[in-house]
Tab-separated table of C-alpha atoms (C1' of nucleotides) in Angstrom:
chain	number	residue	atom	x	y	z
A	1	MET	CA	18.691	11.683	-44.055
A	2	ALA	CA	15.029	11.230	-43.551
A	3	ASP	CA	15.201	9.697	-40.126
A	4	ASP	CA	14.939	12.903	-38.210
A	5	GLU	CA	11.945	14.636	-39.624
A	6	VAL	CA	9.066	12.956	-38.051
A	7	ASP	CA	5.837	14.655	-39.169
A	8	PRO	CA	4.860	17.442	-36.756
A	9	ALA	CA	1.676	15.730	-35.730
A	10	PRO	CA	-0.663	18.767	-35.895
A	11	GLU	CA	-2.919	18.103	-32.941
A	12	LEU	CA	-0.635	16.283	-30.559
A	13	ASP	CA	-2.094	16.204	-27.107
A	14	PHE	CA	-1.519	13.722	-24.328
A	15	TRP	CA	-3.934	11.167	-25.735
A	16	SER	CA	-2.723	11.185	-29.262
A	17	PHE	CA	0.806	11.056	-27.842
A	18	ILE	CA	-0.009	7.804	-26.106
A	19	GLU	CA	-1.154	6.331	-29.374
A	20	LEU	CA	1.824	7.690	-31.203
A	21	ALA	CA	4.093	6.275	-28.531
A	22	GLY	CA	2.518	2.853	-28.918
A	23	ARG	CA	3.059	2.898	-32.641
A	24	ARG	CA	6.680	4.074	-32.415
A	25	LEU	CA	7.523	1.563	-29.725
A	26	ARG	CA	6.189	-1.159	-31.872
A	27	GLU	CA	8.318	0.029	-34.800
A	28	HIS	CA	11.344	0.019	-32.541
A	29	GLY	CA	10.568	-3.604	-31.610
A	30	PHE	CA	9.476	-2.920	-28.063
A	31	GLY	CA	6.373	-5.050	-27.998
A	32	ASP	CA	2.917	-3.623	-27.809
A	33	GLY	CA	3.668	-0.965	-25.199
A	34	LEU	CA	0.662	-1.926	-23.123
A	35	ALA	CA	2.659	-1.802	-19.893
A	36	THR	CA	4.019	1.550	-20.798
A	37	GLN	CA	0.513	2.797	-21.607
A	38	VAL	CA	-0.761	1.552	-18.289
A	39	LEU	CA	1.829	3.350	-16.275
A	40	LEU	CA	1.818	6.479	-18.352
A	41	THR	CA	-1.933	6.780	-17.986
A	42	LEU	CA	-1.776	6.022	-14.296
A	43	ASN	CA	0.676	8.817	-13.684
A	44	ARG	CA	-1.161	11.240	-15.830
A	45	ALA	CA	-4.534	10.548	-14.205
A	46	SER	CA	-3.108	10.897	-10.736
A	47	ASP	CA	-1.361	14.194	-11.614
A	48	ILE	CA	-4.429	15.723	-13.199
A	49	VAL	CA	-6.833	14.829	-10.364
A	50	THR	CA	-4.414	15.838	-7.610
A	51	TYR	CA	-3.590	19.112	-9.299
A	52	ASP	CA	-7.271	19.885	-9.648
A	53	LEU	CA	-8.067	19.097	-6.052
A	54	GLU	CA	-5.292	21.231	-4.804
A	55	ALA	CA	-6.193	24.138	-7.061
A	56	ALA	CA	-9.895	23.939	-6.566
A	57	VAL	CA	-10.162	22.999	-2.942
A	58	HIS	CA	-7.045	23.541	-0.911
A	59	ARG	CA	-5.084	26.510	-2.270
A	60	PRO	CA	-8.143	28.793	-2.085
A	61	ARG	CA	-8.328	27.859	1.584
A	62	GLY	CA	-4.704	28.694	2.103
A	63	ARG	CA	-3.562	25.093	2.456
A	64	SER	CA	-1.087	23.055	0.432
A	65	TRP	CA	-1.939	19.591	-0.744
A	66	SER	CA	0.655	18.194	1.698
A	67	ALA	CA	-0.807	20.074	4.646
A	68	PHE	CA	-4.188	18.672	3.776
A	69	ARG	CA	-2.868	15.147	3.615
A	70	LEU	CA	-1.260	15.508	7.019
A	71	LEU	CA	-4.413	16.958	8.545
A	72	PHE	CA	-6.458	14.255	6.886
A	73	VAL	CA	-4.607	11.293	8.276
A	74	THR	CA	-4.458	12.952	11.716
A	75	TRP	CA	-8.174	13.564	11.563
A	76	LEU	CA	-9.030	9.973	10.725
A	77	ALA	CA	-6.323	7.981	12.439
A	78	GLY	CA	-6.612	9.764	15.680
A	79	PRO	CA	-3.625	10.740	17.735
A	80	LEU	CA	-0.648	9.202	16.036
A	81	GLU	CA	3.113	9.468	16.061
A	82	ALA	CA	4.681	11.844	13.576
A	83	LYS	CA	6.513	8.869	12.192
A	84	LYS	CA	3.269	7.083	11.448
A	85	ALA	CA	1.817	10.208	9.869
A	86	ALA	CA	4.833	10.287	7.562
A	87	GLU	CA	4.272	6.709	6.549
A	88	LEU	CA	0.569	7.124	5.882
A	89	THR	CA	0.962	10.282	3.896
A	90	GLY	CA	3.990	9.061	2.078
A	91	MET	CA	6.195	11.949	3.036
A	92	SER	CA	9.475	12.101	4.948
A	93	ARG	CA	9.620	12.599	8.695
A	94	ALA	CA	11.269	15.907	8.105
A	95	ALA	CA	8.408	17.040	5.933
A	96	VAL	CA	5.878	16.155	8.672
A	97	SER	CA	7.963	18.076	11.167
A	98	ALA	CA	8.115	21.153	8.947
A	99	LEU	CA	4.479	21.049	7.947
A	100	SER	CA	3.187	20.632	11.430
A	101	LYS	CA	4.848	23.734	12.740
A	102	PRO	CA	2.590	26.342	11.148
A	103	LEU	CA	-0.451	24.100	11.746
A	104	VAL	CA	0.262	24.038	15.401
A	105	ALA	CA	0.856	27.805	15.399
A	106	GLU	CA	-2.530	28.250	13.735
A	107	GLY	CA	-4.174	26.125	16.416
A	108	LEU	CA	-5.335	23.300	14.166
A	109	LEU	CA	-2.894	20.678	15.325
A	110	ARG	CA	-1.652	19.575	18.692
A	111	ARG	CA	1.627	17.959	19.559
A	112	THR	CA	1.732	16.083	22.827
A	113	PRO	CA	4.705	14.159	24.080
A	114	ASP	CA	4.240	10.421	23.977
A	115	GLU	CA	4.073	8.994	27.461
A	116	ARG	CA	5.412	5.634	26.466
A	117	ASP	CA	8.270	6.850	24.280
A	118	ARG	CA	9.609	10.204	25.174
A	119	ARG	CA	11.356	10.595	21.838
A	120	ALA	CA	8.046	10.526	20.043
A	121	VAL	CA	5.386	13.140	19.583
A	122	LEU	CA	1.737	12.425	19.188
A	123	LEU	CA	-0.131	14.499	16.687
A	124	SER	CA	-3.867	15.171	17.057
A	125	LEU	CA	-6.371	17.768	15.853
A	126	THR	CA	-7.673	20.459	18.090
A	127	GLU	CA	-11.329	21.149	18.190
A	128	ARG	CA	-10.731	23.912	15.718
A	129	GLY	CA	-8.759	21.563	13.518
A	130	ARG	CA	-11.617	19.061	13.500
A	131	ARG	CA	-14.080	21.752	12.505
A	132	GLU	CA	-11.878	22.919	9.677
A	133	MET	CA	-11.302	19.373	8.435
A	134	ALA	CA	-14.982	18.593	8.462
A	135	ALA	CA	-15.640	21.611	6.288
A	136	THR	CA	-12.639	21.103	4.017
A	137	PHE	CA	-13.294	17.472	3.548
A	138	GLU	CA	-16.846	18.182	2.607
A	139	ALA	CA	-15.598	20.456	-0.187
A	140	GLN	CA	-13.037	17.915	-1.317
A	141	ARG	CA	-15.592	15.175	-1.248
A	142	ARG	CA	-17.899	17.134	-3.505
A	143	ARG	CA	-15.071	17.623	-5.975
A	144	GLU	CA	-14.157	13.922	-5.715
A	145	LEU	CA	-17.694	12.996	-6.533
A	146	GLU	CA	-17.650	15.156	-9.610
A	147	TRP	CA	-14.516	13.320	-10.789
A	148	THR	CA	-15.691	9.827	-10.033
A	149	SER	CA	-19.275	10.268	-11.180
A	150	VAL	CA	-18.233	9.468	-14.743
A	151	LEU	CA	-17.705	5.925	-13.509
A	152	THR	CA	-20.414	3.640	-12.255
A	153	GLU	CA	-20.061	2.248	-8.782
A	154	THR	CA	-19.023	-1.080	-10.190
A	155	GLU	CA	-16.406	0.537	-12.357
A	156	GLN	CA	-15.022	2.426	-9.369
A	157	ARG	CA	-14.764	-0.846	-7.420
A	158	ILE	CA	-12.992	-2.513	-10.287
A	159	LEU	CA	-10.628	0.365	-10.584
A	160	VAL	CA	-9.721	0.228	-6.897
A	161	MET	CA	-9.366	-3.525	-7.109
A	162	LEU	CA	-7.011	-3.346	-10.105
A	163	LEU	CA	-4.921	-0.635	-8.469
A	164	ASP	CA	-4.725	-2.605	-5.293
A	165	LYS	CA	-3.597	-5.622	-7.182
A	166	LEU	CA	-0.976	-3.664	-9.020
A	167	ILE	CA	0.777	-2.429	-5.937
A	168	THR	CA	-0.005	-5.109	-3.379
A	169	ASP	CA	1.843	-7.858	-5.155
A	170	ARG	CA	4.941	-5.893	-5.664
A	171	HIS	CA	6.991	-7.871	-3.219
A	172	GLN	CA	7.690	-10.231	-6.005
A	173	PHE	CA	10.693	-8.178	-6.903
A	174	ASP	CA	13.138	-6.133	-5.004
A	175	VAL	CA	11.387	-3.483	-2.953
A	176	ARG	CA	13.538	-0.775	-1.766
A	177	GLY	CA	11.056	2.001	-1.897
A	178	ARG	CA	10.331	4.121	1.088
A	179	ARG	CA	6.892	2.852	1.873
B	1	MET	CA	-7.365	-1.822	29.426
B	2	ALA	CA	-9.846	0.819	28.758
B	3	ASP	CA	-8.512	2.785	25.878
B	4	ASP	CA	-10.928	5.657	26.018
B	5	GLU	CA	-9.041	7.342	23.210
B	6	VAL	CA	-8.832	6.019	19.708
B	7	ASP	CA	-6.963	2.782	19.873
B	8	PRO	CA	-3.447	3.135	18.467
B	9	ALA	CA	-4.209	0.617	15.741
B	10	PRO	CA	-1.161	-1.574	16.154
B	11	GLU	CA	-0.495	-2.429	12.522
B	12	LEU	CA	-1.626	0.679	10.734
B	13	ASP	CA	-0.266	0.737	7.204
B	14	PHE	CA	-1.566	2.436	4.150
B	15	TRP	CA	-4.090	-0.262	3.365
B	16	SER	CA	-5.572	-0.609	6.813
B	17	PHE	CA	-5.631	3.166	6.865
B	18	ILE	CA	-7.884	3.228	3.793
B	19	GLU	CA	-10.278	0.863	5.568
B	20	LEU	CA	-10.164	2.847	8.728
B	21	ALA	CA	-10.811	6.024	6.759
B	22	GLY	CA	-13.822	4.476	5.129
B	23	ARG	CA	-15.244	3.480	8.491
B	24	ARG	CA	-14.617	6.869	10.082
B	25	LEU	CA	-16.029	8.799	7.124
B	26	ARG	CA	-19.178	6.700	7.346
B	27	GLU	CA	-19.478	7.465	11.032
B	28	HIS	CA	-19.085	11.170	10.240
B	29	GLY	CA	-21.956	10.913	7.771
B	30	PHE	CA	-19.787	11.283	4.654
B	31	GLY	CA	-21.344	8.503	2.603
B	32	ASP	CA	-19.476	5.334	1.751
B	33	GLY	CA	-16.195	7.035	0.910
B	34	LEU	CA	-15.827	5.114	-2.323
B	35	ALA	CA	-14.858	8.236	-4.289
B	36	THR	CA	-12.245	9.076	-1.684
B	37	GLN	CA	-10.955	5.534	-1.784
B	38	VAL	CA	-10.656	5.629	-5.559
B	39	LEU	CA	-8.592	8.850	-5.600
B	40	LEU	CA	-6.516	7.910	-2.583
B	41	THR	CA	-5.610	4.591	-4.123
B	42	LEU	CA	-4.930	6.214	-7.473
B	43	ASN	CA	-2.489	8.659	-6.013
B	44	ARG	CA	-0.757	6.063	-3.926
B	45	ALA	CA	-0.343	3.638	-6.784
B	46	SER	CA	1.073	6.320	-9.017
B	47	ASP	CA	3.534	7.507	-6.338
B	48	ILE	CA	4.740	4.043	-5.580
B	49	VAL	CA	5.305	3.014	-9.158
B	50	THR	CA	6.945	6.259	-10.160
B	51	TYR	CA	9.216	6.282	-7.184
B	52	ASP	CA	10.309	2.760	-7.943
B	53	LEU	CA	11.018	3.458	-11.610
B	54	GLU	CA	12.996	6.512	-10.750
B	55	ALA	CA	15.002	4.727	-8.061
B	56	ALA	CA	15.545	1.492	-9.983
B	57	VAL	CA	16.051	2.710	-13.482
B	58	HIS	CA	16.836	6.423	-13.775
B	59	ARG	CA	18.809	7.592	-10.747
B	60	PRO	CA	21.336	4.834	-11.124
B	61	ARG	CA	21.909	6.137	-14.636
B	62	GLY	CA	22.298	9.677	-13.449
B	63	ARG	CA	18.974	10.942	-14.693
B	64	SER	CA	16.006	12.417	-12.850
B	65	TRP	CA	12.523	11.200	-13.555
B	66	SER	CA	11.733	14.560	-15.163
B	67	ALA	CA	14.736	14.399	-17.460
B	68	PHE	CA	13.658	10.969	-18.553
B	69	ARG	CA	10.171	12.178	-19.352
B	70	LEU	CA	11.537	14.989	-21.427
B	71	LEU	CA	13.861	12.681	-23.318
B	72	PHE	CA	11.066	10.184	-23.725
B	73	VAL	CA	8.607	12.475	-25.439
B	74	THR	CA	11.346	13.980	-27.545
B	75	TRP	CA	12.399	10.500	-28.569
B	76	LEU	CA	8.933	9.440	-29.624
B	77	ALA	CA	7.349	12.648	-30.783
B	78	GLY	CA	10.243	13.632	-32.924
B	79	PRO	CA	11.450	17.205	-33.136
B	80	LEU	CA	8.944	19.271	-31.204
B	81	GLU	CA	8.595	22.757	-29.786
B	82	ALA	CA	9.642	23.137	-26.140
B	83	LYS	CA	6.087	24.291	-25.515
B	84	LYS	CA	4.721	21.019	-26.831
B	85	ALA	CA	7.210	19.026	-24.757
B	86	ALA	CA	5.995	20.856	-21.677
B	87	GLU	CA	2.372	19.969	-22.479
B	88	LEU	CA	3.136	16.302	-23.124
B	89	THR	CA	5.243	15.837	-20.032
B	90	GLY	CA	2.963	17.905	-17.866
B	91	MET	CA	5.657	20.273	-16.702
B	92	SER	CA	5.994	24.061	-17.000
B	93	ARG	CA	7.811	25.630	-19.952
B	94	ALA	CA	10.357	26.884	-17.491
B	95	ALA	CA	11.114	23.362	-16.306
B	96	VAL	CA	11.649	22.184	-19.846
B	97	SER	CA	13.968	25.093	-20.390
B	98	ALA	CA	15.963	24.334	-17.252
B	99	LEU	CA	16.060	20.550	-17.851
B	100	SER	CA	17.140	20.775	-21.413
B	101	LYS	CA	20.232	22.825	-20.667
B	102	PRO	CA	22.355	20.061	-19.160
B	103	LEU	CA	20.982	17.571	-21.661
B	104	VAL	CA	22.146	19.695	-24.525
B	105	ALA	CA	25.505	20.172	-22.842
B	106	GLU	CA	25.864	16.451	-22.522
B	107	GLY	CA	25.118	16.025	-26.178
B	108	LEU	CA	21.846	14.092	-25.876
B	109	LEU	CA	19.506	16.824	-26.932
B	110	ARG	CA	19.580	19.283	-29.769
B	111	ARG	CA	17.870	22.680	-29.898
B	112	THR	CA	17.378	24.057	-33.355
B	113	PRO	CA	15.573	27.347	-34.028
B	114	ASP	CA	12.190	26.926	-35.618
B	115	GLU	CA	12.203	28.242	-39.162
B	116	ARG	CA	8.491	29.037	-39.148
B	117	ASP	CA	8.415	30.779	-35.745
B	118	ARG	CA	11.621	32.372	-34.647
B	119	ARG	CA	10.446	32.601	-31.061
B	120	ALA	CA	10.253	28.844	-30.832
B	121	VAL	CA	12.926	26.153	-30.432
B	122	LEU	CA	12.693	22.642	-31.732
B	123	LEU	CA	13.922	19.875	-29.534
B	124	SER	CA	15.252	16.675	-30.933
B	125	LEU	CA	17.548	13.891	-29.870
B	126	THR	CA	21.065	13.581	-31.135
B	127	GLU	CA	22.274	10.196	-32.323
B	128	ARG	CA	23.822	9.707	-28.904
B	129	GLY	CA	20.512	10.663	-27.299
B	130	ARG	CA	18.715	8.095	-29.338
B	131	ARG	CA	21.148	5.393	-28.377
B	132	GLU	CA	20.812	6.260	-24.695
B	133	MET	CA	17.084	6.325	-24.856
B	134	ALA	CA	16.878	2.959	-26.572
B	135	ALA	CA	18.949	1.449	-23.769
B	136	THR	CA	17.261	3.305	-20.951
B	137	PHE	CA	13.823	2.552	-22.214
B	138	GLU	CA	14.633	-1.120	-22.525
B	139	ALA	CA	15.504	-1.099	-18.819
B	140	GLN	CA	12.402	0.850	-17.900
B	141	ARG	CA	10.265	-1.441	-19.998
B	142	ARG	CA	11.568	-4.502	-18.194
B	143	ARG	CA	10.653	-2.906	-14.896
B	144	GLU	CA	7.240	-1.884	-16.192
B	145	LEU	CA	6.574	-5.450	-17.247
B	146	GLU	CA	7.459	-6.613	-13.694
B	147	TRP	CA	4.902	-4.233	-12.328
B	148	THR	CA	2.125	-4.904	-14.754
B	149	SER	CA	2.617	-8.659	-14.987
B	150	VAL	CA	0.448	-9.145	-11.902
B	151	LEU	CA	-2.463	-8.110	-14.126
B	152	THR	CA	-3.734	-10.068	-17.082
B	153	GLU	CA	-3.714	-8.347	-20.415
B	154	THR	CA	-7.457	-7.870	-20.170
B	155	GLU	CA	-7.140	-6.325	-16.737
B	156	GLN	CA	-4.545	-3.956	-17.988
B	157	ARG	CA	-6.807	-2.862	-20.862
B	158	ILE	CA	-9.652	-2.336	-18.412
B	159	LEU	CA	-7.470	-0.325	-16.144
B	160	VAL	CA	-6.402	1.977	-18.950
B	161	MET	CA	-9.961	2.260	-20.102
B	162	LEU	CA	-11.225	3.279	-16.708
B	163	LEU	CA	-8.471	5.795	-16.167
B	164	ASP	CA	-9.098	7.242	-19.583
B	165	LYS	CA	-12.725	7.562	-18.791
B	166	LEU	CA	-11.937	9.219	-15.482
B	167	ILE	CA	-9.896	12.036	-16.959
B	168	THR	CA	-11.335	12.389	-20.418
B	169	ASP	CA	-14.792	13.396	-19.372
B	170	ARG	CA	-13.594	16.009	-16.968
B	171	HIS	CA	-14.746	18.885	-19.100
B	172	GLN	CA	-18.100	18.535	-17.432
B	173	PHE	CA	-16.942	20.833	-14.730
B	174	ASP	CA	-14.640	23.883	-14.608
B	175	VAL	CA	-11.223	23.003	-15.870
B	176	ARG	CA	-8.515	25.374	-15.057
B	177	GLY	CA	-5.729	22.918	-14.730
B	178	ARG	CA	-2.571	23.424	-16.662
B	179	ARG	CA	-3.037	20.632	-19.150
C	1	DG	C1'	22.775	-2.172	34.938
C	2	DA	C1'	26.343	-0.324	31.496
C	3	DT	C1'	27.213	0.093	26.713
C	4	DA	C1'	26.347	-0.365	21.709
C	5	DG	C1'	23.235	0.117	18.302
C	6	DT	C1'	18.733	1.730	16.814
C	7	DT	C1'	14.979	4.910	16.370
C	8	DG	C1'	12.119	9.492	16.522
C	9	DG	C1'	12.305	14.199	15.602
C	10	DT	C1'	14.654	18.426	14.049
C	11	DC	C1'	17.818	21.250	11.488
C	12	DA	C1'	20.703	22.736	7.555
C	13	DA	C1'	21.811	22.224	2.974
C	14	DT	C1'	20.432	20.810	-1.522
C	15	DG	C1'	17.654	20.108	-5.464
C	16	DA	C1'	13.656	20.596	-8.121
C	17	DT	C1'	9.728	22.971	-9.832
C	18	DT	C1'	6.392	26.746	-10.064
C	19	DT	C1'	5.003	31.513	-10.759
C	20	DG	C1'	5.634	35.923	-12.531
C	21	DA	C1'	8.338	39.324	-14.979
C	22	DC	C1'	10.617	40.248	-19.176
C	23	DT	C1'	12.273	40.117	-24.142
C	24	DA	C1'	11.575	38.899	-28.787
C	25	DT	C1'	8.520	37.570	-32.121
C	26	DT	C1'	4.111	36.675	-34.228
C	27	DT	C1'	-0.827	37.476	-35.120
C	28	DC	C1'	-4.819	40.054	-35.494
C	29	DA	C1'	-7.728	44.172	-36.366
C	30	DC	C1'	-8.138	48.146	-38.322
D	1	DG	C1'	1.171	48.646	-43.024
D	2	DT	C1'	0.789	49.898	-38.052
D	3	DG	C1'	-0.117	49.143	-33.349
D	4	DA	C1'	-2.290	46.169	-29.784
D	5	DA	C1'	-2.655	41.798	-27.901
D	6	DA	C1'	-0.951	37.208	-27.561
D	7	DT	C1'	2.703	33.720	-27.335
D	8	DA	C1'	7.567	31.188	-26.861
D	9	DG	C1'	11.292	30.866	-24.145
D	10	DT	C1'	14.280	32.405	-20.234
D	11	DC	C1'	15.447	34.245	-15.879
D	12	DA	C1'	14.915	35.334	-10.919
D	13	DA	C1'	12.501	34.571	-6.792
D	14	DA	C1'	9.804	31.808	-3.937
D	15	DT	C1'	8.104	27.339	-2.431
D	16	DC	C1'	8.489	22.907	-1.082
D	17	DA	C1'	10.253	18.337	-0.090
D	18	DT	C1'	14.360	15.229	0.343
D	19	DT	C1'	18.671	13.773	2.248
D	20	DG	C1'	22.036	13.502	5.771
D	21	DA	C1'	23.821	14.991	10.178
D	22	DC	C1'	22.648	15.392	14.722
D	23	DC	C1'	20.758	14.829	19.569
D	24	DA	C1'	17.852	12.522	22.726
D	25	DA	C1'	15.826	8.469	24.155
D	26	DC	C1'	14.893	3.617	23.835
D	27	DT	C1'	16.236	-1.519	23.459
D	28	DA	C1'	19.092	-5.435	23.571
D	29	DT	C1'	22.971	-7.868	25.062
D	30	DC	C1'	26.453	-8.899	27.865
DNA sequence: GATAGTTGGTCAATGATTTGACTATTTCAC
DNA sequence: GTGAAATAGTCAAATCATTGACCAACTATC
């Protein structure tokens, strides 16, 4: 039966796949596939950029992407509870706990008991941590600018606005996610 | 009270953090932080949506997000080499190998040796696999529509266009990423 | 103010994915 | 053709993050 042999599509990369997918979904009666295309492209773009930043900026400096995120929010949001750091970075409290251990040992991060709530721990950067973050962020920023420079400033603002809109209005339907 | 330290920012969530970050980066002399904001928002949006789709659609059906992605590309791109499936889904060949094992055992996926290249294996869906994917994708599609319905069709097309632009032109600088 | 329930952080176990080594095959150069 | 280099898939080891259990501390209610 000739249902199985779809033509091998000689040069099938991610982009032609998206097109192919749209066509097939339409054949299967699944509408125009625009929503699928939006989310597929969103995920792919995020993965590619993140992978690049990690590989180009952070791994060479001996840091994981997650460690960078933790240092980054601590750098900018001042002394904050581990719980808050977990929320802002989008990781679990356990992950923050595990990640912070070596960073404290290396002298980048400080953990001070919270006066007001003795269960909690406040995270802040040491002077050394601040210096490293300033340097690391400068490198990351350069890379970010390379990525975003293919868009005009207006396009960048529109992009942010559309992404904001996409995830800010999500309370319309059941939200059980962790953030 | 004189909070000589950084004020604890009572209601600090991801969105106010983005604003705070912009302000702080400006203070530190790092420009307007627009590039940072673009990429931060991109990652966050992708994470939130993906997490939701996995939790709402796939985990309840006993599938991981990765397994779904593998089945999805196999469904739409017909019989394809494991290598190609890895490229399209953005995972490693080893991951495809590992993921496909239980799917074959469950009778959703078929692995047939490639006639032309006896090193390679062709992945395709069984009849049962096709039925499951049709049902699963219908559920995923409904969820996708809920997400994207806060944007007009034009906005969705612009979003895709901007994301395409962001990652298509990346060959300007060193690309060593895996895709 | 005692007690029940909640919350913050940590630990152990689990699951998932990557990298690198290895085998089998193919491709290329001569 | 023959041998060297490259490639597809798999396996083992290592990495990393999540969940759930747990303890300590806080909060609310009686």
